PDB file of C-alpha atoms in Angstrom:
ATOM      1  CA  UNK Q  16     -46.326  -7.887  38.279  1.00 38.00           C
ATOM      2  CA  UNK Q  17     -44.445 -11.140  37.710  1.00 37.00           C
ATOM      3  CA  UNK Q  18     -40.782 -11.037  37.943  1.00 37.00           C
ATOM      4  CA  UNK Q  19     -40.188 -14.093  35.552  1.00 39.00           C
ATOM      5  CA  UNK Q  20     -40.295 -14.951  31.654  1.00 38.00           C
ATOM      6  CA  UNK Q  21     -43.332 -16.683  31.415  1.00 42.00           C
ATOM      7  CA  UNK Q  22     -44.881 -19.038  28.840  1.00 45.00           C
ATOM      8  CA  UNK Q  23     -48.813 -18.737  28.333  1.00 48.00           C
ATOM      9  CA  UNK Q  24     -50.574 -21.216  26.639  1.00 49.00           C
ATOM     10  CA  UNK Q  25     -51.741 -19.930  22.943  1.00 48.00           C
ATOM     11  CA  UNK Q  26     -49.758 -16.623  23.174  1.00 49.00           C
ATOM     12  CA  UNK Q  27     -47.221 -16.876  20.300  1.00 50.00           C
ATOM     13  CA  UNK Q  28     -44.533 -14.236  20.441  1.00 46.00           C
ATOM     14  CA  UNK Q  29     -41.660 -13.400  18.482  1.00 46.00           C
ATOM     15  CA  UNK Q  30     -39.610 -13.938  21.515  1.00 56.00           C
ATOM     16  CA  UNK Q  31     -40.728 -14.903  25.483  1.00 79.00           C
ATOM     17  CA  UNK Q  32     -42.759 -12.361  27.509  1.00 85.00           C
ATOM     18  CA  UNK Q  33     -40.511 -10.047  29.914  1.00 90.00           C
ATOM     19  CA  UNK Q  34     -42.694  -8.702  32.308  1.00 90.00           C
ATOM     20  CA  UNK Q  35     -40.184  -6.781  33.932  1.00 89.00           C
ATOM     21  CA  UNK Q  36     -39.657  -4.733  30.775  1.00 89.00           C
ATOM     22  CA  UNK Q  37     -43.366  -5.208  29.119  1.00 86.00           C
ATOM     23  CA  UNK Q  38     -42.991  -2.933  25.729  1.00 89.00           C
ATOM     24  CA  UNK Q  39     -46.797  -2.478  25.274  1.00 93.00           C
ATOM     25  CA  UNK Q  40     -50.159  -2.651  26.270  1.00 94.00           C
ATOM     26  CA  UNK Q  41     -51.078  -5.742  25.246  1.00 92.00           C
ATOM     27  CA  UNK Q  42     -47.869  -7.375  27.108  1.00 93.00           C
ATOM     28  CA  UNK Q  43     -48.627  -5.386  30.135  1.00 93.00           C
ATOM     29  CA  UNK Q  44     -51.874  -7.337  30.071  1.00 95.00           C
ATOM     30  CA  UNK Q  45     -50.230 -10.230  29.527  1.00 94.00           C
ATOM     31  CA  UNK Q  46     -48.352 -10.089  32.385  1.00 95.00           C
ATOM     32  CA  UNK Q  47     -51.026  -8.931  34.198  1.00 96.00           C
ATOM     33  CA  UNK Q  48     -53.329 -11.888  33.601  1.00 95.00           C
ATOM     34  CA  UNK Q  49     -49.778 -14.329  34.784  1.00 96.00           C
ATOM     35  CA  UNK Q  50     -49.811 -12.362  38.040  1.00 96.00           C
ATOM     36  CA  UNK Q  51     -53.195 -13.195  38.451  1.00 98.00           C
ATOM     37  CA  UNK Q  52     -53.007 -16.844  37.177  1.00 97.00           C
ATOM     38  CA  UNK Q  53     -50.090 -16.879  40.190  1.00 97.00           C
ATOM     39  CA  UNK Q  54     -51.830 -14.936  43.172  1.00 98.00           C
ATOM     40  CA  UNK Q  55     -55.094 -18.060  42.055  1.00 98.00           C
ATOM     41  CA  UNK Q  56     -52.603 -21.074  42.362  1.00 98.00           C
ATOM     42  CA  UNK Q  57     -51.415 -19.714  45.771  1.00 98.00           C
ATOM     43  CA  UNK Q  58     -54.710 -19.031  47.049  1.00 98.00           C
ATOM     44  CA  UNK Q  59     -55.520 -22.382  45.797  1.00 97.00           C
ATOM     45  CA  UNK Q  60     -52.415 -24.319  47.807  1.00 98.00           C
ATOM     46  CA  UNK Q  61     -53.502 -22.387  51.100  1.00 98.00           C
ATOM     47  CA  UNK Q  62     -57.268 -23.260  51.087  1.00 98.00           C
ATOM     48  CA  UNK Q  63     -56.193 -27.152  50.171  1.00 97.00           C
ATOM     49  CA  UNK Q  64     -53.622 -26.810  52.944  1.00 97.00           C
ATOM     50  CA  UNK Q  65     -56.486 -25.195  55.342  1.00 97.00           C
ATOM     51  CA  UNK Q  66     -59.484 -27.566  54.278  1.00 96.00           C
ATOM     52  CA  UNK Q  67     -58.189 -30.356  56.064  1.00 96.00           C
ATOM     53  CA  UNK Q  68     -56.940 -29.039  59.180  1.00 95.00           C
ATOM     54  CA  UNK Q  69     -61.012 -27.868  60.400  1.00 95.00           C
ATOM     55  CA  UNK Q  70     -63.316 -29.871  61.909  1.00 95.00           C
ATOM     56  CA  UNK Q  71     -65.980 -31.325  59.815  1.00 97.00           C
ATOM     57  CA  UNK Q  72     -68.732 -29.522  61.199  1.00 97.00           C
ATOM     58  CA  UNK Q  73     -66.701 -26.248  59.693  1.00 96.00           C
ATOM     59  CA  UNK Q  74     -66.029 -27.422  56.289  1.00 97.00           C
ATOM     60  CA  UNK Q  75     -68.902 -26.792  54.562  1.00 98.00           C
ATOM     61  CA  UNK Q  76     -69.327 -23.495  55.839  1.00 98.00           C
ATOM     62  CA  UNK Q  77     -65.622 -22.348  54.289  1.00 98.00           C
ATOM     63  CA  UNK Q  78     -66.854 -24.318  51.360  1.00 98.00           C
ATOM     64  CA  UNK Q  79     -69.744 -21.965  50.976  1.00 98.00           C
ATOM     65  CA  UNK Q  80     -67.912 -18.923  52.333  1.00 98.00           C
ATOM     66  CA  UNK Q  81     -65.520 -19.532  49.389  1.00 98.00           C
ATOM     67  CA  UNK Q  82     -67.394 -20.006  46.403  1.00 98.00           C
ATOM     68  CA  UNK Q  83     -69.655 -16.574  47.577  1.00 98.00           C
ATOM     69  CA  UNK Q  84     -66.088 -15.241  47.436  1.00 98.00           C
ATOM     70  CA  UNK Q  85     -65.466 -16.393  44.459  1.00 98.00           C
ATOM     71  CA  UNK Q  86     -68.706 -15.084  42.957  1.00 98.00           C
ATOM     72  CA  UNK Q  87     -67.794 -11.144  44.810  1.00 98.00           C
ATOM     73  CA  UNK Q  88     -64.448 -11.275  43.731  1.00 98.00           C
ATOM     74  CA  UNK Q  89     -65.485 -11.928  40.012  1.00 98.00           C
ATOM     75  CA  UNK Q  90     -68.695  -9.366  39.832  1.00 98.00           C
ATOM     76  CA  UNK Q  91     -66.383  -6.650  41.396  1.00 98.00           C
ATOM     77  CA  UNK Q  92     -63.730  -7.174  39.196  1.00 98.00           C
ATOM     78  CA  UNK Q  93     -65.923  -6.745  36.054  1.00 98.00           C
ATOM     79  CA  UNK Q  94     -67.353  -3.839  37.561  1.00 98.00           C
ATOM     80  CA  UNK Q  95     -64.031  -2.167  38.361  1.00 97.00           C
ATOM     81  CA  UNK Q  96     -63.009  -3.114  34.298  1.00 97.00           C
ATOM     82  CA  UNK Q  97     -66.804  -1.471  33.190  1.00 97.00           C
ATOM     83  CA  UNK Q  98     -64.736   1.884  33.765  1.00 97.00           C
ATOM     84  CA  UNK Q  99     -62.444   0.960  30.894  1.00 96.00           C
ATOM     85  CA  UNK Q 100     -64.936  -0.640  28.626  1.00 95.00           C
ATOM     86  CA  UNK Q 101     -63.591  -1.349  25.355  1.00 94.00           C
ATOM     87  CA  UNK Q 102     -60.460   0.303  26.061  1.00 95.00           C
ATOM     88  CA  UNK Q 103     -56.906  -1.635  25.331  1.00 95.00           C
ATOM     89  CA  UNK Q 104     -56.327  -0.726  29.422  1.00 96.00           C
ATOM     90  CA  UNK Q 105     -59.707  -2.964  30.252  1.00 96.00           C
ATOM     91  CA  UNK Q 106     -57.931  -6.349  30.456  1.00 96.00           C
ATOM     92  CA  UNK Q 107     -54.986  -4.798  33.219  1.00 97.00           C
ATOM     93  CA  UNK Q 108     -57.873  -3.354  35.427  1.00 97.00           C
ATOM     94  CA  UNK Q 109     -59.672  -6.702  35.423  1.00 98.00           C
ATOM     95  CA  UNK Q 110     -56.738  -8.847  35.969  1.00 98.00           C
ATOM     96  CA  UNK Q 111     -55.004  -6.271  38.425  1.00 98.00           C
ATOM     97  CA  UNK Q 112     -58.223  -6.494  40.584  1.00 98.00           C
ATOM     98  CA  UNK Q 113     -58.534 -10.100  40.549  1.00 98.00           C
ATOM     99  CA  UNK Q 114     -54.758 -10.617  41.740  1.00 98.00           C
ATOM    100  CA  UNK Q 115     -55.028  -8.106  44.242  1.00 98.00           C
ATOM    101  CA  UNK Q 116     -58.093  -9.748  45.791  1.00 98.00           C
ATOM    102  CA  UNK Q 117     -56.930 -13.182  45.579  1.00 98.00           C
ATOM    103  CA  UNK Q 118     -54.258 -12.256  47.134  1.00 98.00           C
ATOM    104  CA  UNK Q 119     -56.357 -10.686  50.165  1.00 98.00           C
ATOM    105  CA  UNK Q 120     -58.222 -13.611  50.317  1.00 98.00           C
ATOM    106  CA  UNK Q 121     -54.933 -15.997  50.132  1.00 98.00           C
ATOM    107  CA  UNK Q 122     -53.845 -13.856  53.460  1.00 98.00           C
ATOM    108  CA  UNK Q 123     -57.037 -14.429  55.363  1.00 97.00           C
ATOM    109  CA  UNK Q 124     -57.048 -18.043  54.631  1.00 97.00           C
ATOM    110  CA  UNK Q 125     -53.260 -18.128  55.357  1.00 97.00           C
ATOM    111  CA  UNK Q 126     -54.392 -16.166  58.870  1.00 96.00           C
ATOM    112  CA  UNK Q 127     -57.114 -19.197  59.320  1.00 94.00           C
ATOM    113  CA  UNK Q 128     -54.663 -22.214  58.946  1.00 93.00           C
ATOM    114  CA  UNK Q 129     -51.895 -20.729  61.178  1.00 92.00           C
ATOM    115  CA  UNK Q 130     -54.748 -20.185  63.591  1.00 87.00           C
ATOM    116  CA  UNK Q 131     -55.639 -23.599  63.590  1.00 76.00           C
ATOM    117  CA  UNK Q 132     -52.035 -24.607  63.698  1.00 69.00           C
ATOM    118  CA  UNK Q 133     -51.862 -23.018  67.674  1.00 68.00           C
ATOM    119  CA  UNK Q 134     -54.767 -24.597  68.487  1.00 61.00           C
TER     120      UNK Q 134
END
C-alpha cells in the first residue's frame, strides 16, 4: 500500500487519507486504488523511457505487445474481483491485482531498457 497522505480527486474526507493506518474498508480501497494509480505512472515513465531507445523496426511490435497487455491485465483483474462481486472487499481485489501486475510488467520493461542500455 502507499506509504503517503494522499489527495484523490473527488474524494472529500473529513480529514486526508492515511493509508498507513486506513480505519475502514472503504479507505483501504482507497488506498488501494492510489497504489495502483502509482505502480501505472511508473510503468508509464519506464515504457516512455524504453520506447525510444529500440530500433524502429521493434517499436510497433512493443506497441502492440503493450496494449494486448493492457487488455490481459484488465480482463484478469475483473475476473479475479468476480470472486467478490458486490462485496465492499471487490474494489481492493481489483485494484490490488492491477498494481501487482503493473508492477510485473513495469519490471520486465525495466529488464528491456537496461538490456538495451549494454548493448
Amino acid at each position: 500500500m502507499a506509504s503517503t497522505t494522499p489527495e484523490i480527486p473527488g474524494i472529500h474526507l473529513a480529514q486526508k487519507l492515511n493509508c498507513n493506518n486506513a480505519q475502514n474498508q472503504a479507505e483501504i480501497n482507497q488506498c488501494a486504488q492510489l497504489s495502483y494509480q502509482n505502480a501505472d505512472k511508473k510503468l508509464n515513465q519506464v515504457y516512455k523511457q524504453l520506447l525510444p531507445t529500440l530500433p524502429a523496426y521493434r517499436k510497433p511490435k512493443l506497441i502492440t505487445a503493450q496494449q494486448a497487455w493492457i487488455k490481459f491485465r484488465d480482463t484478469n483483474c475483473e475476473f479475479e474481483r468476480s470472486e467478490n462481486e458486490g462485496g465492499s472487499i471487490a474494489p481492493l481485489t481489483y485494484f490490488s491485482c492491477l498494481a501487482r501486475t503493473t508492477q510485473q510488467r513495469t519490471q520486465q520493461l525495466q529488464e528491456y531498457l537496461n538490456y538495451t542500455h549494454e548493448l
